[in-house]
Amino acid sequence: MKQTKAPSLRSVARQLGVSLSSLQAAIASGRVTATPDGKVADVETARAEWIRNTRAEYGPAPLAGRGAALEVAQGESRAEALRRRAVADADLRELEVRERKAELVPAADVRGKLEDVFRRCRTKLLGVPSRARQLLPHLTVADIGEFDRLIREALEDLAGEGANTTREQGGRLEPHE
C-alpha cells in the first residue's frame, strides 16, 4: 500500500484561501491539527477545523468555508469565481457610493412621490369643468358635462397606458400606440 505525501503548507493555505502565515499561526495555536513533522495530513479536515475554531473577529472564514459567498459554478475555476465576486463587490461599493452622493434613491420613494404628483394632477384636471363654469357663465350644462367626460376619458386612457405600455404583435413586444 502506497502512502501519499502530505501537501505542503503553502498548498493547503492556498486551498483554504488563507495566507501561509495565518495557517502557520492556526497550527501553532492548535486551531488546526498538524502531523508531528508540522504538515497537514488532510485538507478537508484542516478546512473543517479552521471553520470551527477560527473566531469571526480574526477575519473572514476561508474562501472554501463561505458557502454562498463564493459559489464556483460548474466548469468555472476558483480564479474565475474570485474575479466574479470581486466584480460584484466593486459594483456593490459603487452603488453604495452613488447612494451616499444622492445619485441613487430608493425606488419606493420615487414611486410614492410620483403617485402623489399624479393624484394632484388628476384632482386638478377633474376640477377644470367647475372652474370653466365659474369663469365662462355662458357655457351650458351640456358643455360642462362634455368637458368633464373628455377629461375623465383622457385620464382613463392615461391610466390604461401606464398599466399596458407594450403589446405583443407577431411574437415581438412593440410600443402601444
PDB file of C-alpha atoms in Angstrom:
ATOM      1  CA  MET A   1       0.000   0.000   0.000  1.00  0.00           C
ATOM      2  CA  LYS A   2       1.465   3.312  -1.121  1.00  0.00           C
ATOM      3  CA  GLN A   3       1.433   6.221   1.333  1.00  0.00           C
ATOM      4  CA  THR A   4       0.543   9.600  -0.104  1.00  0.00           C
ATOM      5  CA  LYS A   5       2.789  12.516   0.619  1.00  0.00           C
ATOM      6  CA  ALA A   6       1.237  15.262   2.749  1.00  0.00           C
ATOM      7  CA  PRO A   7       0.683  18.501   0.818  1.00  0.00           C
ATOM      8  CA  SER A   8       2.875  21.482   1.576  1.00  0.00           C
ATOM      9  CA  LEU A   9       1.570  24.096   3.997  1.00  0.00           C
ATOM     10  CA  ARG A  10       1.625  26.646   1.178  1.00  0.00           C
ATOM     11  CA  SER A  11      -0.611  24.367  -0.916  1.00  0.00           C
ATOM     12  CA  VAL A  12      -3.005  23.793   1.999  1.00  0.00           C
ATOM     13  CA  ALA A  13      -3.193  27.536   2.708  1.00  0.00           C
ATOM     14  CA  ARG A  14      -3.949  28.212  -0.956  1.00  0.00           C
ATOM     15  CA  GLN A  15      -6.733  25.588  -0.933  1.00  0.00           C
ATOM     16  CA  LEU A  16      -8.194  27.083   2.242  1.00  0.00           C
ATOM     17  CA  GLY A  17      -7.987  30.582   0.786  1.00  0.00           C
ATOM     18  CA  VAL A  18      -5.805  31.929   3.611  1.00  0.00           C
ATOM     19  CA  SER A  19      -2.251  33.165   3.850  1.00  0.00           C
ATOM     20  CA  LEU A  20       0.575  30.810   4.752  1.00  0.00           C
ATOM     21  CA  SER A  21       1.318  32.802   7.910  1.00  0.00           C
ATOM     22  CA  SER A  22      -2.341  32.543   9.001  1.00  0.00           C
ATOM     23  CA  LEU A  23      -2.256  28.774   8.554  1.00  0.00           C
ATOM     24  CA  GLN A  24       1.029  28.533  10.459  1.00  0.00           C
ATOM     25  CA  ALA A  25      -0.437  30.626  13.296  1.00  0.00           C
ATOM     26  CA  ALA A  26      -3.531  28.385  13.379  1.00  0.00           C
ATOM     27  CA  ILE A  27      -1.308  25.292  13.635  1.00  0.00           C
ATOM     28  CA  ALA A  28       0.820  26.893  16.368  1.00  0.00           C
ATOM     29  CA  SER A  29      -2.281  27.832  18.395  1.00  0.00           C
ATOM     30  CA  GLY A  30      -3.852  24.395  17.956  1.00  0.00           C
ATOM     31  CA  ARG A  31      -6.796  25.601  15.870  1.00  0.00           C
ATOM     32  CA  VAL A  32      -5.653  23.317  13.029  1.00  0.00           C
ATOM     33  CA  THR A  33      -4.119  19.909  13.738  1.00  0.00           C
ATOM     34  CA  ALA A  34      -0.758  19.059  12.176  1.00  0.00           C
ATOM     35  CA  THR A  35       1.283  15.891  11.992  1.00  0.00           C
ATOM     36  CA  PRO A  36       4.387  15.586  14.208  1.00  0.00           C
ATOM     37  CA  ASP A  37       6.524  16.889  11.350  1.00  0.00           C
ATOM     38  CA  GLY A  38       4.355  20.080  11.093  1.00  0.00           C
ATOM     39  CA  LYS A  39       2.392  19.104   7.967  1.00  0.00           C
ATOM     40  CA  VAL A  40      -1.373  18.977   7.482  1.00  0.00           C
ATOM     41  CA  ALA A  41      -2.408  15.438   6.633  1.00  0.00           C
ATOM     42  CA  ASP A  42      -5.833  16.216   5.147  1.00  0.00           C
ATOM     43  CA  VAL A  43      -7.025  19.492   3.609  1.00  0.00           C
ATOM     44  CA  GLU A  44     -10.728  18.824   4.271  1.00  0.00           C
ATOM     45  CA  THR A  45     -10.061  18.117   7.951  1.00  0.00           C
ATOM     46  CA  ALA A  46      -7.985  21.289   8.145  1.00  0.00           C
ATOM     47  CA  ARG A  47     -10.818  23.236   6.468  1.00  0.00           C
ATOM     48  CA  ALA A  48     -13.364  21.933   8.994  1.00  0.00           C
ATOM     49  CA  GLU A  49     -11.033  22.713  11.925  1.00  0.00           C
ATOM     50  CA  TRP A  50     -10.336  26.188  10.572  1.00  0.00           C
ATOM     51  CA  ILE A  51     -14.026  26.998  10.262  1.00  0.00           C
ATOM     52  CA  ARG A  52     -14.904  25.504  13.652  1.00  0.00           C
ATOM     53  CA  ASN A  53     -12.002  27.042  15.587  1.00  0.00           C
ATOM     54  CA  THR A  54     -11.467  30.452  13.976  1.00  0.00           C
ATOM     55  CA  ARG A  55     -13.451  33.275  15.535  1.00  0.00           C
ATOM     56  CA  ALA A  56     -15.127  35.795  13.257  1.00  0.00           C
ATOM     57  CA  GLU A  57     -13.171  38.731  14.681  1.00  0.00           C
ATOM     58  CA  TYR A  58      -9.971  37.200  13.283  1.00  0.00           C
ATOM     59  CA  GLY A  59     -11.253  37.971   9.834  1.00  0.00           C
ATOM     60  CA  PRO A  60     -13.319  36.196   7.232  1.00  0.00           C
ATOM     61  CA  ALA A  61     -13.560  32.432   7.133  1.00  0.00           C
ATOM     62  CA  PRO A  62     -11.536  30.773   4.423  1.00  0.00           C
ATOM     63  CA  LEU A  63     -12.996  31.016   0.943  1.00  0.00           C
ATOM     64  CA  ALA A  64     -13.944  27.371   0.835  1.00  0.00           C
ATOM     65  CA  GLY A  65     -15.974  27.731   4.037  1.00  0.00           C
ATOM     66  CA  ARG A  66     -18.009  30.756   2.994  1.00  0.00           C
ATOM     67  CA  GLY A  67     -20.690  28.766   1.181  1.00  0.00           C
ATOM     68  CA  ALA A  68     -22.806  31.188  -0.813  1.00  0.00           C
ATOM     69  CA  ALA A  69     -20.147  33.910  -0.637  1.00  0.00           C
ATOM     70  CA  LEU A  70     -18.092  32.100  -3.238  1.00  0.00           C
ATOM     71  CA  GLU A  71     -20.004  29.579  -5.251  1.00  0.00           C
ATOM     72  CA  VAL A  72     -17.980  28.066  -8.033  1.00  0.00           C
ATOM     73  CA  ALA A  73     -20.218  27.253 -10.974  1.00  0.00           C
ATOM     74  CA  GLN A  74     -19.824  24.049 -12.940  1.00  0.00           C
ATOM     75  CA  GLY A  75     -16.784  24.343 -15.184  1.00  0.00           C
ATOM     76  CA  GLU A  76     -15.665  27.596 -13.537  1.00  0.00           C
ATOM     77  CA  SER A  77     -12.237  27.860 -11.974  1.00  0.00           C
ATOM     78  CA  ARG A  78     -11.674  29.217  -8.490  1.00  0.00           C
ATOM     79  CA  ALA A  79      -9.878  32.205 -10.018  1.00  0.00           C
ATOM     80  CA  GLU A  80     -12.913  32.963 -12.212  1.00  0.00           C
ATOM     81  CA  ALA A  81     -15.194  32.715  -9.179  1.00  0.00           C
ATOM     82  CA  LEU A  82     -12.916  35.070  -7.241  1.00  0.00           C
ATOM     83  CA  ARG A  83     -12.904  37.521 -10.152  1.00  0.00           C
ATOM     84  CA  ARG A  84     -16.714  37.343 -10.399  1.00  0.00           C
ATOM     85  CA  ARG A  85     -17.040  38.020  -6.666  1.00  0.00           C
ATOM     86  CA  ALA A  86     -14.557  40.899  -6.853  1.00  0.00           C
ATOM     87  CA  VAL A  87     -16.594  42.485  -9.666  1.00  0.00           C
ATOM     88  CA  ALA A  88     -19.818  42.043  -7.670  1.00  0.00           C
ATOM     89  CA  ASP A  89     -18.197  43.577  -4.576  1.00  0.00           C
ATOM     90  CA  ALA A  90     -16.932  46.529  -6.636  1.00  0.00           C
ATOM     91  CA  ASP A  91     -20.396  47.030  -8.141  1.00  0.00           C
ATOM     92  CA  LEU A  92     -21.945  46.992  -4.688  1.00  0.00           C
ATOM     93  CA  ARG A  93     -19.428  49.532  -3.369  1.00  0.00           C
ATOM     94  CA  GLU A  94     -20.111  51.768  -6.383  1.00  0.00           C
ATOM     95  CA  LEU A  95     -23.859  51.633  -5.727  1.00  0.00           C
ATOM     96  CA  GLU A  96     -23.292  52.482  -2.052  1.00  0.00           C
ATOM     97  CA  VAL A  97     -21.140  55.485  -3.018  1.00  0.00           C
ATOM     98  CA  ARG A  98     -23.713  56.700  -5.542  1.00  0.00           C
ATOM     99  CA  GLU A  99     -26.453  56.333  -2.925  1.00  0.00           C
ATOM    100  CA  ARG A 100     -24.423  58.384  -0.405  1.00  0.00           C
ATOM    101  CA  LYS A 101     -23.917  61.075  -3.073  1.00  0.00           C
ATOM    102  CA  ALA A 102     -27.707  61.078  -3.588  1.00  0.00           C
ATOM    103  CA  GLU A 103     -27.286  59.974  -7.196  1.00  0.00           C
ATOM    104  CA  LEU A 104     -29.469  56.949  -6.417  1.00  0.00           C
ATOM    105  CA  VAL A 105     -32.689  56.938  -4.448  1.00  0.00           C
ATOM    106  CA  PRO A 106     -34.885  54.033  -3.342  1.00  0.00           C
ATOM    107  CA  ALA A 107     -37.499  53.097  -5.941  1.00  0.00           C
ATOM    108  CA  ALA A 108     -40.236  53.106  -3.283  1.00  0.00           C
ATOM    109  CA  ASP A 109     -39.525  56.786  -2.555  1.00  0.00           C
ATOM    110  CA  VAL A 110     -39.741  57.697  -6.243  1.00  0.00           C
ATOM    111  CA  ARG A 111     -42.930  55.667  -6.660  1.00  0.00           C
ATOM    112  CA  GLY A 112     -44.547  57.421  -3.680  1.00  0.00           C
ATOM    113  CA  LYS A 113     -43.649  60.878  -4.959  1.00  0.00           C
ATOM    114  CA  LEU A 114     -44.876  60.099  -8.480  1.00  0.00           C
ATOM    115  CA  GLU A 115     -48.157  58.698  -7.161  1.00  0.00           C
ATOM    116  CA  ASP A 116     -48.637  61.912  -5.188  1.00  0.00           C
ATOM    117  CA  VAL A 117     -47.931  64.063  -8.278  1.00  0.00           C
ATOM    118  CA  PHE A 118     -50.338  62.005 -10.413  1.00  0.00           C
ATOM    119  CA  ARG A 119     -53.046  62.194  -7.724  1.00  0.00           C
ATOM    120  CA  ARG A 120     -52.704  66.004  -7.575  1.00  0.00           C
ATOM    121  CA  CYS A 121     -52.806  66.240 -11.393  1.00  0.00           C
ATOM    122  CA  ARG A 122     -55.964  64.108 -11.504  1.00  0.00           C
ATOM    123  CA  THR A 123     -57.646  66.264  -8.862  1.00  0.00           C
ATOM    124  CA  LYS A 124     -56.756  69.488 -10.691  1.00  0.00           C
ATOM    125  CA  LEU A 125     -57.933  68.158 -14.053  1.00  0.00           C
ATOM    126  CA  LEU A 126     -61.230  66.922 -12.622  1.00  0.00           C
ATOM    127  CA  GLY A 127     -61.758  70.434 -11.240  1.00  0.00           C
ATOM    128  CA  VAL A 128     -61.485  72.077 -14.699  1.00  0.00           C
ATOM    129  CA  PRO A 129     -65.225  71.787 -15.566  1.00  0.00           C
ATOM    130  CA  SER A 130     -66.199  73.552 -12.300  1.00  0.00           C
ATOM    131  CA  ARG A 131     -63.680  76.311 -12.931  1.00  0.00           C
ATOM    132  CA  ALA A 132     -64.918  76.645 -16.529  1.00  0.00           C
ATOM    133  CA  ARG A 133     -68.496  77.061 -15.257  1.00  0.00           C
ATOM    134  CA  GLN A 134     -67.337  79.853 -12.893  1.00  0.00           C
ATOM    135  CA  LEU A 135     -65.194  81.670 -15.467  1.00  0.00           C
ATOM    136  CA  LEU A 136     -67.415  81.123 -18.519  1.00  0.00           C
ATOM    137  CA  PRO A 137     -71.049  81.518 -17.379  1.00  0.00           C
ATOM    138  CA  HIS A 138     -72.340  81.326 -20.970  1.00  0.00           C
ATOM    139  CA  LEU A 139     -71.437  77.582 -21.185  1.00  0.00           C
ATOM    140  CA  THR A 140     -74.413  75.253 -20.928  1.00  0.00           C
ATOM    141  CA  VAL A 141     -74.716  72.327 -18.531  1.00  0.00           C
ATOM    142  CA  ALA A 142     -74.203  70.056 -21.555  1.00  0.00           C
ATOM    143  CA  ASP A 143     -70.956  71.870 -22.438  1.00  0.00           C
ATOM    144  CA  ILE A 144     -69.660  71.452 -18.880  1.00  0.00           C
ATOM    145  CA  GLY A 145     -70.702  67.779 -18.958  1.00  0.00           C
ATOM    146  CA  GLU A 146     -68.756  67.320 -22.208  1.00  0.00           C
ATOM    147  CA  PHE A 147     -65.632  68.888 -20.645  1.00  0.00           C
ATOM    148  CA  ASP A 148     -65.998  66.522 -17.688  1.00  0.00           C
ATOM    149  CA  ARG A 149     -66.469  63.476 -19.979  1.00  0.00           C
ATOM    150  CA  LEU A 150     -63.439  64.364 -22.141  1.00  0.00           C
ATOM    151  CA  ILE A 151     -61.174  64.905 -19.116  1.00  0.00           C
ATOM    152  CA  ARG A 152     -62.255  61.626 -17.482  1.00  0.00           C
ATOM    153  CA  GLU A 153     -61.766  59.763 -20.773  1.00  0.00           C
ATOM    154  CA  ALA A 154     -58.253  61.211 -21.143  1.00  0.00           C
ATOM    155  CA  LEU A 155     -57.389  60.251 -17.544  1.00  0.00           C
ATOM    156  CA  GLU A 156     -58.666  56.694 -18.088  1.00  0.00           C
ATOM    157  CA  ASP A 157     -56.613  56.414 -21.291  1.00  0.00           C
ATOM    158  CA  LEU A 158     -53.515  57.618 -19.449  1.00  0.00           C
ATOM    159  CA  ALA A 159     -54.129  55.162 -16.611  1.00  0.00           C
ATOM    160  CA  GLY A 160     -54.528  52.348 -19.161  1.00  0.00           C
ATOM    161  CA  GLU A 161     -51.269  53.250 -20.910  1.00  0.00           C
ATOM    162  CA  GLY A 162     -49.379  53.183 -17.618  1.00  0.00           C
ATOM    163  CA  ALA A 163     -50.575  49.642 -16.974  1.00  0.00           C
ATOM    164  CA  ASN A 164     -50.034  48.382 -20.521  1.00  0.00           C
ATOM    165  CA  THR A 165     -47.284  50.241 -22.376  1.00  0.00           C
ATOM    166  CA  THR A 166     -46.456  47.444 -24.803  1.00  0.00           C
ATOM    167  CA  ARG A 167     -48.437  44.994 -26.853  1.00  0.00           C
ATOM    168  CA  GLU A 168     -47.478  41.736 -28.452  1.00  0.00           C
ATOM    169  CA  GLN A 169     -47.503  41.626 -32.226  1.00  0.00           C
ATOM    170  CA  GLY A 170     -46.137  38.732 -34.233  1.00  0.00           C
ATOM    171  CA  GLY A 171     -44.215  37.331 -31.247  1.00  0.00           C
ATOM    172  CA  ARG A 172     -42.476  40.691 -30.563  1.00  0.00           C
ATOM    173  CA  LEU A 173     -43.271  43.316 -27.993  1.00  0.00           C
ATOM    174  CA  GLU A 174     -43.847  46.725 -29.536  1.00  0.00           C
ATOM    175  CA  PRO A 175     -44.808  50.095 -28.055  1.00  0.00           C
ATOM    176  CA  HIS A 176     -48.545  50.550 -27.613  1.00  0.00           C
ATOM    177  CA  GLU A 177     -49.912  53.171 -29.993  1.00  0.00           C
TER     178      GLU A 177
END
